[in-house]
Amino acid sequence: MPGYTKLLLISFICCCIGCLQAQEPAYILDYSDKLLLRLYTISKVNSLTIENRLEELGLELLPNGNTNLGLGFNYKKFGLGLAFGLPLSVEKKRKFGKTQRLDIQGSMYGRKIGADGFLQSYRGYYNSNPTDFIDWTSDVLPQIKSMRILSLGVTGFYLFNSDKYSYRAAFVRDEIQKKSAGSFLLGLFGNYDEARTDAGFVPQEFPDSLRTKINVKGFKNLAIGFSAGYAHNFVIKEKFLLGLAVIPGFGYQRVSITELNGSIRNEDQPAGQVMARIGLGYEFKPFYLALTGSANWRNIDFSPYNFKLATEQFRFIIGKRLGI
């Protein structure tokens, strides 16, 4: 699948490094009995790219993104965070339009078993690459106010080397990885994606000839499958940590697309996704700084179209462990 080769290569390199790790004790410090408080900013997005491979063109559609400010805590493996959207400027609304959203993402990470889930409902998108199709000089990008995307997904996995590798050390921070280590992961995934518009995904400012090349006004997709990957924590001089995780998934999906004239086409096909995470952390007890990012990339290949969906989020965190 396009773009996945590099991610698989990264996981292979991490795997090789993991095999070279010495078998030493005291890899993980568990601070889950301490109250962890965190202040963070978070940015989320649910984007769609529609390609027509025969015509060699791609339509990039994005919501008007905003940054949220949040507060959260973790205690004894339980965590909760609440974030509130920061106001968008009038200028940003003018250029990119208005997006209405409901965006919930959650996770559960034990010592051996972990799970991630998301629910996203977005309405109001803009096209980010109009110059690929027409001579566009305005700073206001083409907008599709009626465009809606609903995405639900869950991924569960099992860690094979939980005695030495801590997923929570990289992505929760209530544990500390003392020595570099990694682990293979094996799990299951399920996704549902639905996108629809009133008059198609091509903005009204574009020529009618483009609508014959992207003759779609909606689609639905249900996918299930298994996933296998690798995660690794690199500890640098005890205070710095770099955590990487790449979990490709393969399975079955049922696709339904609706064309501009209302006709519906269905197809059963192989499913594919890639889940990737990165975590950077710096310890200066009792505080810590962290930068984390996660992505779930999904692909729907329905000739002549290729639909690429991306659920992504990025966090910057400052936290404190009470009782240390």
mmCIF file of C-alpha atoms in Angstrom:
data_model
loop_
_atom_site.group_PDB
_atom_site.id
_atom_site.type_symbol
_atom_site.label_atom_id
_atom_site.label_comp_id
_atom_site.label_asym_id
_atom_site.label_seq_id
_atom_site.Cartn_x
_atom_site.Cartn_y
_atom_site.Cartn_z
ATOM 1 C CA MET A 1 0.000 0.000 0.000
ATOM 2 C CA PRO A 2 1.389 3.434 -0.894
ATOM 3 C CA GLY A 3 3.419 5.101 1.833
ATOM 4 C CA TYR A 4 3.545 2.040 4.119
ATOM 5 C CA THR A 5 6.903 0.650 2.966
ATOM 6 C CA LYS A 6 8.898 3.234 4.921
ATOM 7 C CA LEU A 7 6.931 2.541 8.089
ATOM 8 C CA LEU A 8 7.521 -1.200 7.779
ATOM 9 C CA LEU A 9 11.235 -0.523 7.282
ATOM 10 C CA ILE A 10 11.328 1.531 10.484
ATOM 11 C CA SER A 11 9.705 -1.308 12.421
ATOM 12 C CA PHE A 12 12.232 -3.785 10.990
ATOM 13 C CA ILE A 13 15.170 -1.576 12.039
ATOM 14 C CA CYS A 14 13.718 -1.194 15.525
ATOM 15 C CA CYS A 15 13.294 -4.971 15.674
ATOM 16 C CA CYS A 16 16.955 -5.549 14.854
ATOM 17 C CA ILE A 17 18.038 -3.102 17.525
ATOM 18 C CA GLY A 18 15.749 -4.785 20.044
ATOM 19 C CA CYS A 19 17.372 -8.171 19.445
ATOM 20 C CA LEU A 20 20.748 -6.732 20.492
ATOM 21 C CA GLN A 21 19.606 -5.544 23.910
ATOM 22 C CA ALA A 22 21.398 -7.106 26.878
ATOM 23 C CA GLN A 23 19.347 -9.179 29.303
ATOM 24 C CA GLU A 24 19.666 -6.915 32.387
ATOM 25 C CA PRO A 25 17.275 -6.367 35.317
ATOM 26 C CA ALA A 26 15.635 -3.117 36.491
ATOM 27 C CA TYR A 27 14.331 -2.020 33.096
ATOM 28 C CA ILE A 28 11.138 -0.379 34.385
ATOM 29 C CA LEU A 29 10.234 1.827 37.356
ATOM 30 C CA ASP A 30 6.512 1.787 38.189
ATOM 31 C CA TYR A 31 5.104 5.086 39.494
ATOM 32 C CA SER A 32 1.443 4.228 38.923
ATOM 33 C CA ASP A 33 0.822 4.463 42.694
ATOM 34 C CA LYS A 34 1.697 8.172 42.476
ATOM 35 C CA LEU A 35 -0.790 10.816 41.403
ATOM 36 C CA LEU A 36 0.288 12.136 38.018
ATOM 37 C CA LEU A 37 -1.027 15.580 37.017
ATOM 38 C CA ARG A 38 -0.590 16.966 33.522
ATOM 39 C CA LEU A 39 -1.264 20.148 31.580
ATOM 40 C CA TYR A 40 -1.252 19.712 27.824
ATOM 41 C CA THR A 41 -2.134 21.048 24.413
ATOM 42 C CA ILE A 42 -3.588 18.715 21.815
ATOM 43 C CA SER A 43 -4.282 19.005 18.093
ATOM 44 C CA LYS A 44 -6.438 16.455 16.245
ATOM 45 C CA VAL A 45 -7.401 15.983 12.619
ATOM 46 C CA ASN A 46 -9.455 13.625 10.447
ATOM 47 C CA SER A 47 -8.416 14.122 6.816
ATOM 48 C CA LEU A 48 -9.315 12.569 3.459
ATOM 49 C CA THR A 49 -7.455 12.361 0.157
ATOM 50 C CA ILE A 50 -9.296 11.089 -2.941
ATOM 51 C CA GLU A 51 -7.127 9.943 -5.833
ATOM 52 C CA ASN A 52 -8.092 8.974 -9.363
ATOM 53 C CA ARG A 53 -5.204 6.778 -10.411
ATOM 54 C CA LEU A 54 -6.174 6.735 -14.098
ATOM 55 C CA GLU A 55 -6.186 10.544 -14.265
ATOM 56 C CA GLU A 56 -3.201 10.891 -11.876
ATOM 57 C CA LEU A 57 -4.879 13.475 -9.667
ATOM 58 C CA GLY A 58 -5.559 13.747 -5.955
ATOM 59 C CA LEU A 59 -8.008 15.920 -4.027
ATOM 60 C CA GLU A 60 -6.827 16.782 -0.496
ATOM 61 C CA LEU A 61 -9.599 17.615 1.987
ATOM 62 C CA LEU A 62 -8.972 18.885 5.528
ATOM 63 C CA PRO A 63 -11.014 20.258 8.442
ATOM 64 C CA ASN A 64 -10.215 23.656 9.903
ATOM 65 C CA GLY A 65 -7.946 22.499 12.706
ATOM 66 C CA ASN A 66 -7.757 24.011 16.152
ATOM 67 C CA THR A 67 -5.673 23.475 19.278
ATOM 68 C CA ASN A 68 -7.166 22.357 22.582
ATOM 69 C CA LEU A 69 -5.908 23.050 26.097
ATOM 70 C CA GLY A 70 -6.383 20.236 28.575
ATOM 71 C CA LEU A 71 -5.926 19.030 32.144
ATOM 72 C CA GLY A 72 -5.616 15.405 33.167
ATOM 73 C CA PHE A 73 -4.461 12.921 35.760
ATOM 74 C CA ASN A 74 -3.419 9.289 36.151
ATOM 75 C CA TYR A 75 -3.570 7.187 39.307
ATOM 76 C CA LYS A 76 -3.204 3.398 39.696
ATOM 77 C CA LYS A 77 -3.575 2.673 35.968
ATOM 78 C CA PHE A 78 -6.650 4.934 35.663
ATOM 79 C CA GLY A 79 -6.463 8.207 33.766
ATOM 80 C CA LEU A 80 -8.774 10.991 32.666
ATOM 81 C CA GLY A 81 -8.244 14.138 30.618
ATOM 82 C CA LEU A 82 -10.535 16.992 29.611
ATOM 83 C CA ALA A 83 -9.602 19.420 26.837
ATOM 84 C CA PHE A 84 -11.300 22.592 25.624
ATOM 85 C CA GLY A 85 -10.928 24.138 22.194
ATOM 86 C CA LEU A 86 -9.104 27.448 21.959
ATOM 87 C CA PRO A 87 -10.971 30.083 19.915
ATOM 88 C CA LEU A 88 -10.156 30.315 16.216
ATOM 89 C CA SER A 89 -9.280 33.690 14.779
ATOM 90 C CA VAL A 90 -11.677 35.402 12.386
ATOM 91 C CA GLU A 91 -8.945 35.323 9.744
ATOM 92 C CA LYS A 92 -8.514 31.559 10.017
ATOM 93 C CA LYS A 93 -12.258 31.000 9.714
ATOM 94 C CA ARG A 94 -12.318 33.231 6.646
ATOM 95 C CA LYS A 95 -9.516 31.296 4.926
ATOM 96 C CA PHE A 96 -10.447 27.734 5.856
ATOM 97 C CA GLY A 97 -14.125 27.859 6.768
ATOM 98 C CA LYS A 98 -15.832 26.545 9.878
ATOM 99 C CA THR A 99 -15.645 22.947 11.072
ATOM 100 C CA GLN A 100 -18.076 21.433 13.562
ATOM 101 C CA ARG A 101 -16.624 18.437 15.373
ATOM 102 C CA LEU A 102 -17.042 15.777 17.992
ATOM 103 C CA ASP A 103 -13.687 14.119 18.651
ATOM 104 C CA ILE A 104 -13.150 11.494 21.349
ATOM 105 C CA GLN A 105 -9.988 9.409 21.568
ATOM 106 C CA GLY A 106 -9.110 7.057 24.393
ATOM 107 C CA SER A 107 -6.655 4.347 25.366
ATOM 108 C CA MET A 108 -6.029 1.588 27.903
ATOM 109 C CA TYR A 109 -2.494 0.317 28.462
ATOM 110 C CA GLY A 110 -1.744 -2.488 30.887
ATOM 111 C CA ARG A 111 1.554 -4.267 31.332
ATOM 112 C CA LYS A 112 0.800 -6.896 28.649
ATOM 113 C CA ILE A 113 -2.379 -5.707 26.889
ATOM 114 C CA GLY A 114 -3.230 -2.332 25.324
ATOM 115 C CA ALA A 115 -6.036 -0.768 23.314
ATOM 116 C CA ASP A 116 -6.704 2.486 21.442
ATOM 117 C CA GLY A 117 -10.064 3.793 20.268
ATOM 118 C CA PHE A 118 -11.491 6.862 18.557
ATOM 119 C CA LEU A 119 -14.817 8.423 17.575
ATOM 120 C CA GLN A 120 -14.695 11.399 15.214
ATOM 121 C CA SER A 121 -17.566 13.301 13.614
ATOM 122 C CA TYR A 122 -16.518 16.289 11.478
ATOM 123 C CA ARG A 123 -18.604 18.609 9.280
ATOM 124 C CA GLY A 124 -17.089 21.349 7.100
ATOM 125 C CA TYR A 125 -13.920 20.802 5.049
ATOM 126 C CA TYR A 126 -11.700 22.730 2.663
ATOM 127 C CA ASN A 127 -9.507 21.759 -0.284
ATOM 128 C CA SER A 128 -5.816 22.341 0.465
ATOM 129 C CA ASN A 129 -4.420 21.923 -3.084
ATOM 130 C CA PRO A 130 -6.586 23.990 -5.490
ATOM 131 C CA THR A 131 -3.581 25.032 -7.588
ATOM 132 C CA ASP A 132 -3.266 21.415 -8.766
ATOM 133 C CA PHE A 133 -6.519 21.884 -10.696
ATOM 134 C CA ILE A 134 -7.035 25.571 -11.523
ATOM 135 C CA ASP A 135 -5.248 28.928 -11.410
ATOM 136 C CA TRP A 136 -6.129 29.767 -7.802
ATOM 137 C CA THR A 137 -4.844 33.103 -6.465
ATOM 138 C CA SER A 138 -7.192 33.812 -3.540
ATOM 139 C CA ASP A 139 -5.976 33.250 0.029
ATOM 140 C CA VAL A 140 -9.442 31.844 0.837
ATOM 141 C CA LEU A 141 -9.344 28.133 0.027
ATOM 142 C CA PRO A 142 -12.278 26.286 -1.612
ATOM 143 C CA GLN A 143 -14.705 25.039 1.021
ATOM 144 C CA ILE A 144 -17.242 22.198 1.168
ATOM 145 C CA LYS A 145 -19.537 23.129 4.038
ATOM 146 C CA SER A 146 -21.784 20.068 3.615
ATOM 147 C CA MET A 147 -18.968 17.512 3.764
ATOM 148 C CA ARG A 148 -19.185 15.166 6.755
ATOM 149 C CA ILE A 149 -16.916 12.359 7.938
ATOM 150 C CA LEU A 150 -17.758 9.884 10.686
ATOM 151 C CA SER A 151 -14.956 7.565 11.838
ATOM 152 C CA LEU A 152 -14.937 4.937 14.579
ATOM 153 C CA GLY A 153 -12.075 2.593 15.314
ATOM 154 C CA VAL A 154 -10.469 0.350 17.895
ATOM 155 C CA THR A 155 -7.129 -1.453 18.012
ATOM 156 C CA GLY A 156 -6.125 -3.965 20.676
ATOM 157 C CA PHE A 157 -2.714 -5.579 21.078
ATOM 158 C CA TYR A 158 -0.607 -7.916 23.218
ATOM 159 C CA LEU A 159 2.999 -7.142 24.254
ATOM 160 C CA PHE A 160 5.393 -10.089 24.195
ATOM 161 C CA ASN A 161 8.260 -8.494 26.169
ATOM 162 C CA SER A 162 6.403 -6.637 28.901
ATOM 163 C CA ASP A 163 8.992 -7.583 31.545
ATOM 164 C CA LYS A 164 11.554 -5.275 29.939
ATOM 165 C CA TYR A 165 9.562 -2.949 27.670
ATOM 166 C CA SER A 166 6.982 -0.422 28.921
ATOM 167 C CA TYR A 167 4.423 1.052 26.507
ATOM 168 C CA ARG A 168 3.210 3.297 29.323
ATOM 169 C CA ALA A 169 6.674 4.806 29.810
ATOM 170 C CA ALA A 170 6.557 6.334 26.332
ATOM 171 C CA PHE A 171 2.883 7.272 26.030
ATOM 172 C CA VAL A 172 1.467 7.674 29.572
ATOM 173 C CA ARG A 173 4.555 8.507 31.684
ATOM 174 C CA ASP A 174 3.445 6.804 34.912
ATOM 175 C CA GLU A 175 6.301 4.353 34.366
ATOM 176 C CA ILE A 176 9.950 5.101 33.561
ATOM 177 C CA GLN A 177 12.037 3.043 31.164
ATOM 178 C CA LYS A 178 15.513 2.701 32.713
ATOM 179 C CA LYS A 179 17.204 0.785 29.889
ATOM 180 C CA SER A 180 16.428 0.639 26.173
ATOM 181 C CA ALA A 181 14.127 -2.239 25.234
ATOM 182 C CA GLY A 182 11.445 -3.226 22.744
ATOM 183 C CA SER A 183 8.674 -5.726 22.118
ATOM 184 C CA PHE A 184 6.735 -7.384 19.332
ATOM 185 C CA LEU A 185 2.985 -6.720 19.322
ATOM 186 C CA LEU A 186 0.078 -8.801 18.005
ATOM 187 C CA GLY A 187 -3.568 -7.761 17.984
ATOM 188 C CA LEU A 188 -6.882 -7.048 16.274
ATOM 189 C CA PHE A 189 -8.490 -3.945 14.762
ATOM 190 C CA GLY A 190 -11.876 -2.732 13.565
ATOM 191 C CA ASN A 191 -12.825 0.501 11.758
ATOM 192 C CA TYR A 192 -15.937 2.135 10.339
ATOM 193 C CA ASP A 193 -15.646 5.190 8.076
ATOM 194 C CA GLU A 194 -18.437 7.135 6.389
ATOM 195 C CA ALA A 195 -18.039 10.279 4.264
ATOM 196 C CA ARG A 196 -20.812 12.119 2.446
ATOM 197 C CA THR A 197 -21.608 15.410 0.746
ATOM 198 C CA ASP A 198 -24.657 17.057 -0.802
ATOM 199 C CA ALA A 199 -23.137 17.565 -4.273
ATOM 200 C CA GLY A 200 -19.821 15.709 -4.356
ATOM 201 C CA PHE A 201 -16.322 16.139 -2.988
ATOM 202 C CA VAL A 202 -15.229 18.548 -5.748
ATOM 203 C CA PRO A 203 -15.642 22.209 -4.656
ATOM 204 C CA GLN A 204 -18.139 24.243 -6.675
ATOM 205 C CA GLU A 205 -15.372 26.633 -7.785
ATOM 206 C CA PHE A 206 -13.766 23.858 -9.853
ATOM 207 C CA PRO A 207 -14.751 23.091 -13.479
ATOM 208 C CA ASP A 208 -17.499 20.528 -14.137
ATOM 209 C CA SER A 209 -15.028 18.365 -16.056
ATOM 210 C CA LEU A 210 -13.335 17.489 -12.755
ATOM 211 C CA ARG A 211 -16.582 16.040 -11.394
ATOM 212 C CA THR A 212 -16.541 13.386 -14.095
ATOM 213 C CA LYS A 213 -13.095 12.354 -12.841
ATOM 214 C CA ILE A 214 -14.153 12.255 -9.171
ATOM 215 C CA ASN A 215 -17.722 11.058 -9.669
ATOM 216 C CA VAL A 216 -18.406 10.349 -5.996
ATOM 217 C CA LYS A 217 -20.534 12.056 -3.351
ATOM 218 C CA GLY A 218 -20.171 9.547 -0.522
ATOM 219 C CA PHE A 219 -18.785 6.233 0.685
ATOM 220 C CA LYS A 220 -18.956 3.800 3.602
ATOM 221 C CA ASN A 221 -16.398 1.257 4.751
ATOM 222 C CA LEU A 222 -16.348 -1.410 7.472
ATOM 223 C CA ALA A 223 -12.991 -3.125 8.100
ATOM 224 C CA ILE A 224 -11.787 -5.818 10.506
ATOM 225 C CA GLY A 225 -8.487 -7.660 10.738
ATOM 226 C CA PHE A 226 -5.370 -8.536 12.677
ATOM 227 C CA SER A 227 -2.274 -6.439 13.319
ATOM 228 C CA ALA A 228 1.368 -7.209 14.062
ATOM 229 C CA GLY A 229 4.170 -4.768 14.749
ATOM 230 C CA TYR A 230 7.026 -3.660 16.949
ATOM 231 C CA ALA A 231 7.605 -0.996 19.601
ATOM 232 C CA HIS A 232 10.873 0.228 21.088
ATOM 233 C CA ASN A 233 11.974 2.683 23.756
ATOM 234 C CA PHE A 234 15.393 4.290 23.380
ATOM 235 C CA VAL A 235 16.773 5.630 26.680
ATOM 236 C CA ILE A 236 19.457 8.307 26.323
ATOM 237 C CA LYS A 237 21.488 9.282 29.403
ATOM 238 C CA GLU A 238 18.612 8.167 31.677
ATOM 239 C CA LYS A 239 16.665 11.440 31.391
ATOM 240 C CA PHE A 240 15.698 11.326 27.693
ATOM 241 C CA LEU A 241 13.393 8.784 26.079
ATOM 242 C CA LEU A 242 12.377 8.210 22.464
ATOM 243 C CA GLY A 243 9.519 5.750 21.996
ATOM 244 C CA LEU A 244 8.457 4.381 18.603
ATOM 245 C CA ALA A 245 5.662 1.955 17.721
ATOM 246 C CA VAL A 246 4.538 0.789 14.277
ATOM 247 C CA ILE A 247 1.631 -1.661 13.991
ATOM 248 C CA PRO A 248 0.477 -2.556 10.446
ATOM 249 C CA GLY A 249 -2.885 -4.304 10.105
ATOM 250 C CA PHE A 250 -4.403 -6.499 7.394
ATOM 251 C CA GLY A 251 -7.866 -8.008 7.002
ATOM 252 C CA TYR A 252 -11.227 -7.705 5.231
ATOM 253 C CA GLN A 253 -13.391 -4.709 4.396
ATOM 254 C CA ARG A 254 -16.802 -4.030 2.832
ATOM 255 C CA VAL A 255 -16.907 -0.836 0.739
ATOM 256 C CA SER A 256 -19.919 1.040 -0.639
ATOM 257 C CA ILE A 257 -19.627 4.199 -2.754
ATOM 258 C CA THR A 258 -22.393 6.515 -3.955
ATOM 259 C CA GLU A 259 -21.903 8.275 -7.298
ATOM 260 C CA LEU A 260 -23.212 11.738 -8.181
ATOM 261 C CA ASN A 261 -26.264 10.285 -9.960
ATOM 262 C CA GLY A 262 -27.218 8.321 -6.840
ATOM 263 C CA SER A 263 -26.116 4.884 -8.031
ATOM 264 C CA ILE A 264 -24.398 2.692 -5.443
ATOM 265 C CA ARG A 265 -21.534 0.245 -5.955
ATOM 266 C CA ASN A 266 -20.383 -2.315 -3.380
ATOM 267 C CA GLU A 267 -17.196 -4.340 -3.137
ATOM 268 C CA ASP A 268 -15.530 -6.789 -0.737
ATOM 269 C CA GLN A 269 -11.752 -6.435 -0.625
ATOM 270 C CA PRO A 270 -8.605 -6.791 1.510
ATOM 271 C CA ALA A 271 -8.231 -4.182 4.256
ATOM 272 C CA GLY A 272 -5.079 -2.439 5.347
ATOM 273 C CA GLN A 273 -4.124 0.129 7.957
ATOM 274 C CA VAL A 274 -1.033 1.363 9.760
ATOM 275 C CA MET A 275 -1.028 2.636 13.316
ATOM 276 C CA ALA A 276 2.075 4.584 14.343
ATOM 277 C CA ARG A 277 3.095 6.358 17.544
ATOM 278 C CA ILE A 278 6.036 8.445 18.681
ATOM 279 C CA GLY A 279 6.832 9.720 22.156
ATOM 280 C CA LEU A 280 9.611 12.055 23.324
ATOM 281 C CA GLY A 281 10.182 12.564 27.029
ATOM 282 C CA TYR A 282 12.540 14.403 29.379
ATOM 283 C CA GLU A 283 12.662 13.766 33.132
ATOM 284 C CA PHE A 284 13.531 16.412 35.723
ATOM 285 C CA LYS A 285 11.885 15.057 38.873
ATOM 286 C CA PRO A 286 9.227 15.582 39.977
ATOM 287 C CA PHE A 287 8.330 17.167 36.614
ATOM 288 C CA TYR A 288 8.575 15.857 33.086
ATOM 289 C CA LEU A 289 8.078 17.158 29.552
ATOM 290 C CA ALA A 290 6.634 15.036 26.759
ATOM 291 C CA LEU A 291 5.716 15.321 23.099
ATOM 292 C CA THR A 292 3.583 12.530 21.656
ATOM 293 C CA GLY A 293 2.012 11.860 18.292
ATOM 294 C CA SER A 294 -0.245 9.095 17.014
ATOM 295 C CA ALA A 295 -1.751 8.255 13.640
ATOM 296 C CA ASN A 296 -4.093 5.700 12.140
ATOM 297 C CA TRP A 297 -3.823 5.609 8.352
ATOM 298 C CA ARG A 298 -6.439 3.661 6.386
ATOM 299 C CA ASN A 299 -6.725 2.941 2.685
ATOM 300 C CA ILE A 300 -9.721 2.085 0.465
ATOM 301 C CA ASP A 301 -8.878 0.997 -3.075
ATOM 302 C CA PHE A 302 -12.013 1.133 -5.265
ATOM 303 C CA SER A 303 -11.050 1.396 -8.936
ATOM 304 C CA PRO A 304 -10.319 3.933 -10.271
ATOM 305 C CA TYR A 305 -10.312 5.674 -6.871
ATOM 306 C CA ASN A 306 -8.068 5.459 -3.856
ATOM 307 C CA PHE A 307 -9.491 6.905 -0.623
ATOM 308 C CA LYS A 308 -6.893 7.694 2.051
ATOM 309 C CA LEU A 309 -8.171 8.454 5.551
ATOM 310 C CA ALA A 310 -6.001 9.691 8.412
ATOM 311 C CA THR A 311 -6.825 10.069 12.100
ATOM 312 C CA GLU A 312 -3.990 11.942 13.807
ATOM 313 C CA GLN A 313 -3.266 13.719 17.077
ATOM 314 C CA PHE A 314 -0.310 15.529 18.641
ATOM 315 C CA ARG A 315 0.222 16.484 22.293
ATOM 316 C CA PHE A 316 2.677 18.635 24.224
ATOM 317 C CA ILE A 317 2.616 17.834 27.932
ATOM 318 C CA ILE A 318 4.105 19.138 31.146
ATOM 319 C CA GLY A 319 3.409 16.891 34.106
ATOM 320 C CA LYS A 320 4.214 16.325 37.750
ATOM 321 C CA ARG A 321 4.224 13.161 39.845
ATOM 322 C CA LEU A 322 3.081 13.848 43.403
ATOM 323 C CA GLY A 323 4.777 11.895 46.148
ATOM 324 C CA ILE A 324 8.181 11.561 44.470
#
